[in-house]
Short mmCIF file of C-alpha atoms in Angstrom, two decimals:
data_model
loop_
_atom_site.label_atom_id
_atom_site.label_comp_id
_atom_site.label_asym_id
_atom_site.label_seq_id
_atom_site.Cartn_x
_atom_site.Cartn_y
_atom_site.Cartn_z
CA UNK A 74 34.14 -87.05 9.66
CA UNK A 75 33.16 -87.04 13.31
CA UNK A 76 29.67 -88.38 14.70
CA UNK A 77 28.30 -85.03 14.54
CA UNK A 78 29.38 -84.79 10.82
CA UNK A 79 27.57 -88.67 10.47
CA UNK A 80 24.26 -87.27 12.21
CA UNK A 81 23.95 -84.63 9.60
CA UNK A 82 24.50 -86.28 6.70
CA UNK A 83 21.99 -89.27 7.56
CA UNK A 84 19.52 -86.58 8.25
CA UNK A 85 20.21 -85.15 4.81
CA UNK A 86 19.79 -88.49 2.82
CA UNK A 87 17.09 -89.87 4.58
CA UNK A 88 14.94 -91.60 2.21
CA UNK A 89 16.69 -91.23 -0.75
CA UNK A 90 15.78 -93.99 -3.07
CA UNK A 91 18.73 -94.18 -5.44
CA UNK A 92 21.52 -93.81 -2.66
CA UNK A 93 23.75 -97.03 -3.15
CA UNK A 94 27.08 -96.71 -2.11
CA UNK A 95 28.22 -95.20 0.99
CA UNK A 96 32.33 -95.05 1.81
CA UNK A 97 33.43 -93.73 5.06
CA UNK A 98 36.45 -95.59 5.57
CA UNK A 99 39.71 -93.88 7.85
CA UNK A 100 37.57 -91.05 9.39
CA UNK A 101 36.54 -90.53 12.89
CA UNK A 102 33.29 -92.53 13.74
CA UNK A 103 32.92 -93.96 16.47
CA UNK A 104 29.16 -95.84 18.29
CA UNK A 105 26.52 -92.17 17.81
CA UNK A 106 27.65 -92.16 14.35
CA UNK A 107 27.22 -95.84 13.63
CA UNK A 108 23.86 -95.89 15.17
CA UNK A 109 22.71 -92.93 13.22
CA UNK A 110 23.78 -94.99 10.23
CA UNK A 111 21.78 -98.17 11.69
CA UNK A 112 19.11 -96.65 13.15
CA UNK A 113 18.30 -93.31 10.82
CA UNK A 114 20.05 -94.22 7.67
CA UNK A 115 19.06 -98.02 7.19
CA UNK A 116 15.65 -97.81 7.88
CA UNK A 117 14.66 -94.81 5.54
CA UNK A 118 17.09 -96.30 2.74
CA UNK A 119 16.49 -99.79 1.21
CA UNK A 120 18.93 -99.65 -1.51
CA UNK A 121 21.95 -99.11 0.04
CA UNK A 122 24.40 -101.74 -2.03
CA UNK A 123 27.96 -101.19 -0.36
CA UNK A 124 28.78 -99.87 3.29
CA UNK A 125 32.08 -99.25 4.03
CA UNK A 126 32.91 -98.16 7.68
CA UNK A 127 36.49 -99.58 8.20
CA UNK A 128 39.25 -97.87 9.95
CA UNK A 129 36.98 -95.65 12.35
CA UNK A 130 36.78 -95.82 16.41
CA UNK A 131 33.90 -97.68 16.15
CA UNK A 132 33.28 -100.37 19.52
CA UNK A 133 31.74 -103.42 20.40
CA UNK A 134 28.28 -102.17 21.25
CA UNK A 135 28.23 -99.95 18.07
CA UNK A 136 29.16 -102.74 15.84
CA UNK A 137 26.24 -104.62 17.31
CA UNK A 138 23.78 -101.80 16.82
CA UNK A 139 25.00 -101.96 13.01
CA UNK A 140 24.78 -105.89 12.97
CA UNK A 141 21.39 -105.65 13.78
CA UNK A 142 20.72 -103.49 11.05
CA UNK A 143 21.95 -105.70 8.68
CA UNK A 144 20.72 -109.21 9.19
CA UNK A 145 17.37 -108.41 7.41
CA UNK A 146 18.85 -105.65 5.10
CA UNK A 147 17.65 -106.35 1.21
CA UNK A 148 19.72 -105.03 -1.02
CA UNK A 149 23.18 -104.71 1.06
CA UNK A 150 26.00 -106.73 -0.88
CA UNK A 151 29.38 -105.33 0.31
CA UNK A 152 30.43 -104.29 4.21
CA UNK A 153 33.44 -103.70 5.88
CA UNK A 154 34.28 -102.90 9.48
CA UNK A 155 37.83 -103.98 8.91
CA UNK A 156 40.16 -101.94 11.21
CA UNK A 157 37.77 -101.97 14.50
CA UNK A 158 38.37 -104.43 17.19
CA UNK A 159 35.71 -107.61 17.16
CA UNK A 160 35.98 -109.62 19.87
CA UNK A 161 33.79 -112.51 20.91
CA UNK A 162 30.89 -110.77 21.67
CA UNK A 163 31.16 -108.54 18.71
CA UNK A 164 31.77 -111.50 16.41
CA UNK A 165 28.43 -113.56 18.36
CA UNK A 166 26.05 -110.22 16.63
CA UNK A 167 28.04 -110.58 13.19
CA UNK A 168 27.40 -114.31 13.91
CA UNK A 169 23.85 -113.59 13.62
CA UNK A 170 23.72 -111.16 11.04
CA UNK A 171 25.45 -113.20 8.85
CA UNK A 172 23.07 -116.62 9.60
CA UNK A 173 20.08 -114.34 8.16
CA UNK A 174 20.86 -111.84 6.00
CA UNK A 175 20.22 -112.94 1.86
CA UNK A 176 21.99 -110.45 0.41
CA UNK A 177 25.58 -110.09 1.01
CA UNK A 178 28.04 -110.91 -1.19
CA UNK A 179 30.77 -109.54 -0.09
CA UNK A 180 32.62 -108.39 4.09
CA UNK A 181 35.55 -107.72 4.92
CA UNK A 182 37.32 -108.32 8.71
CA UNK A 183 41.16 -106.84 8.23
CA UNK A 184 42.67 -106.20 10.62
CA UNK A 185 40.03 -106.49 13.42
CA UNK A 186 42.15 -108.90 15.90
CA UNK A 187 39.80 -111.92 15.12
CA UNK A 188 40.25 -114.40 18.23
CA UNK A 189 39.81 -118.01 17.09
CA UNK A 190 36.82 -117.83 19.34
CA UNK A 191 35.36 -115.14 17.26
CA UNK A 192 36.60 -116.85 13.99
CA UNK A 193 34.21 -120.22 14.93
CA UNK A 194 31.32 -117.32 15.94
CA UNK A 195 31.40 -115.57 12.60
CA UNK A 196 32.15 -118.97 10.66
CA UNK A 197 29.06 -120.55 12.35
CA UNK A 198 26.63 -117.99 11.59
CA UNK A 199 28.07 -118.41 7.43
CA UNK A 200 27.30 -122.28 7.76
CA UNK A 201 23.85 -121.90 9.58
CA UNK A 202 22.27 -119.57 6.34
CA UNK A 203 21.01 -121.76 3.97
CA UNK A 204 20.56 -119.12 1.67
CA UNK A 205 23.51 -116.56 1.91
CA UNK A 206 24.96 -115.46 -1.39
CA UNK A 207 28.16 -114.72 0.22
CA UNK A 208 30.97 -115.14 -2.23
CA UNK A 209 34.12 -113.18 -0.05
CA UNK A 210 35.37 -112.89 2.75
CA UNK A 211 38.69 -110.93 3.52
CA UNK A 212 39.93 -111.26 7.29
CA UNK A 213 40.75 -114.51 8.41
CA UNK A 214 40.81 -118.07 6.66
CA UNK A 215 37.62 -120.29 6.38
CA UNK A 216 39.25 -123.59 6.11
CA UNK A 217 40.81 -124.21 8.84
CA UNK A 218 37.71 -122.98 11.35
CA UNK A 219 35.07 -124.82 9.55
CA UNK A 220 37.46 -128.04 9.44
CA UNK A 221 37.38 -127.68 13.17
CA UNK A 222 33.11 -127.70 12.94
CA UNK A 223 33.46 -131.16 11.68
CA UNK A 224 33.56 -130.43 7.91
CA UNK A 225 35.95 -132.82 5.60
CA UNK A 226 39.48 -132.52 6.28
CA UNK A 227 40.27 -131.39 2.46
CA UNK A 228 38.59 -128.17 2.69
CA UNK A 229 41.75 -126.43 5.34
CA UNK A 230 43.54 -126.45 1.85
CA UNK A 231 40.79 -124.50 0.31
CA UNK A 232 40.35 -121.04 -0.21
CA UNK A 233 37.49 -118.91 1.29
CA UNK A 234 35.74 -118.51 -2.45
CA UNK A 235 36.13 -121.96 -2.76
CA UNK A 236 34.57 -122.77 0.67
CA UNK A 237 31.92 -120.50 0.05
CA UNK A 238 30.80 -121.65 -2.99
CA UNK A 239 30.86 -125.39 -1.63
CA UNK A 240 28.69 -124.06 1.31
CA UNK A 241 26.15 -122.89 -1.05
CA UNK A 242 26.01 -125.98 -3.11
CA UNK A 243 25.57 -128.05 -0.01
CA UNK A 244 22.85 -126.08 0.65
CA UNK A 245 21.40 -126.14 -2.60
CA UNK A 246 21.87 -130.32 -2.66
CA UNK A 247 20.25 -130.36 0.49
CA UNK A 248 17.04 -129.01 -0.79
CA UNK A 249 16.03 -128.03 2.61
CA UNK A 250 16.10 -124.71 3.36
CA UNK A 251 12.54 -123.81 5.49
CA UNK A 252 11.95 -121.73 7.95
CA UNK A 253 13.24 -124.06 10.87
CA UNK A 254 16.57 -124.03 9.22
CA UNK A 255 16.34 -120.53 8.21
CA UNK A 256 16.18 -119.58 11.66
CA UNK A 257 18.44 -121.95 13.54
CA UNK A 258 21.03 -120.67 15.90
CA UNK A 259 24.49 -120.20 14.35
CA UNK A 260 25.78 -121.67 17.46
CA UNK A 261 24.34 -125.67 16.86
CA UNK A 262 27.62 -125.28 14.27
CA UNK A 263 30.14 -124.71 17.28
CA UNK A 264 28.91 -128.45 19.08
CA UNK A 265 31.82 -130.50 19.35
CA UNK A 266 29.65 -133.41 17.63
CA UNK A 267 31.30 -133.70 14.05
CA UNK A 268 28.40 -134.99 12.89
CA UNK A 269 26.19 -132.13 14.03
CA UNK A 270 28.42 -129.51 11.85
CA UNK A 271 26.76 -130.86 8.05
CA UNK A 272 23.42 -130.43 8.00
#
């Protein structure tokens, strides 16, 4: 499937209510088609539950223009964009998807040639949401990047579930997640200050 094959089709399902899952892993999308998806697609559908858009020629700047989609998408719980390049200022939009959107459970990174640069980005945005649901995340390990945020030692050893789930129960013991937290920049979690990194 080619970007003129991803135009029709999000013209065809435009507002379809019951649409959940939509695979198009290993084809040939690259940015028109992704934006069609973001910009047509999204919008017009708010019950999308899985994406799947790994393995396609998709850049930087159409990433983005999907990432910015997402961070205020409802019902979206799995996405993958595994097998396109992110560098750092790909990762800095998934950064900021990630630090808002409530509804992901689930994204996948494999074999995207994650910098460790882009690792702290997309870690950072994770840590800032005091409400993501996110439960895995294939790619690249947690432990060691959020160690280096100024988070106990221990947690290098852990895996990402376990990380994630000990994210969301600091949150939750925190009992303050308002809207100055809820929108915070992702990037207060990449201050060398250790004791800046827990809120």
């Amino acid at each position: 499937i080619t970007d003129a094959g991803i135009q029709s089709l999000t013209n065809a399902l435009q507002g379809l209510q019951s649409f959940k899952e939509l695979l198009l892993d290993n084809n040939e999308i690259g940015d028109g088609g992704i934006e069609a998806i973001a910009t047509t697609l999204l919008p017009s559908v708010r019950t999308l539950e899985t994406l799947n858009v790994g393995f396609n020629q998709i850049s930087a700047s159409g990433i983005k223009t999907l990432m910015k989609a997402v961070d205020d998408y409802p019902s979206l719980r799995s996405l993958s964009v595994s097998g396109n390049t992110i560098d750092t200022s790909t990762a800095r939009a998934i950064s900021y998807a990630l630090s808002f959107n409530r509804s992901l459970d689930s994204v996948s990174f494999v074999h995207c040639d994650i910098d460790q640069e882009a690792k702290r980005l997309i870690s950072s945005g994770i840590v800032s949401n005091c409400r993501s649901k996110l439960r895995q995340l294939a790619g690249f390990e947690l432990g060691p990047v959020i160690v280096a945020l100024g988070f106990p030692a221990a947690l290098e050893q852990w895996n990402n579930a376990q990380i994630l789930s000990f994210l969301r129960l600091m949150w939750d013991n925190s009992g303050d997640c308002g809207e100055e937290e809820e929108k915070s920049d992702p990037l207060y979690y990449l201050d060398d200050n250790a004791a800046r990194s827990t809120p």
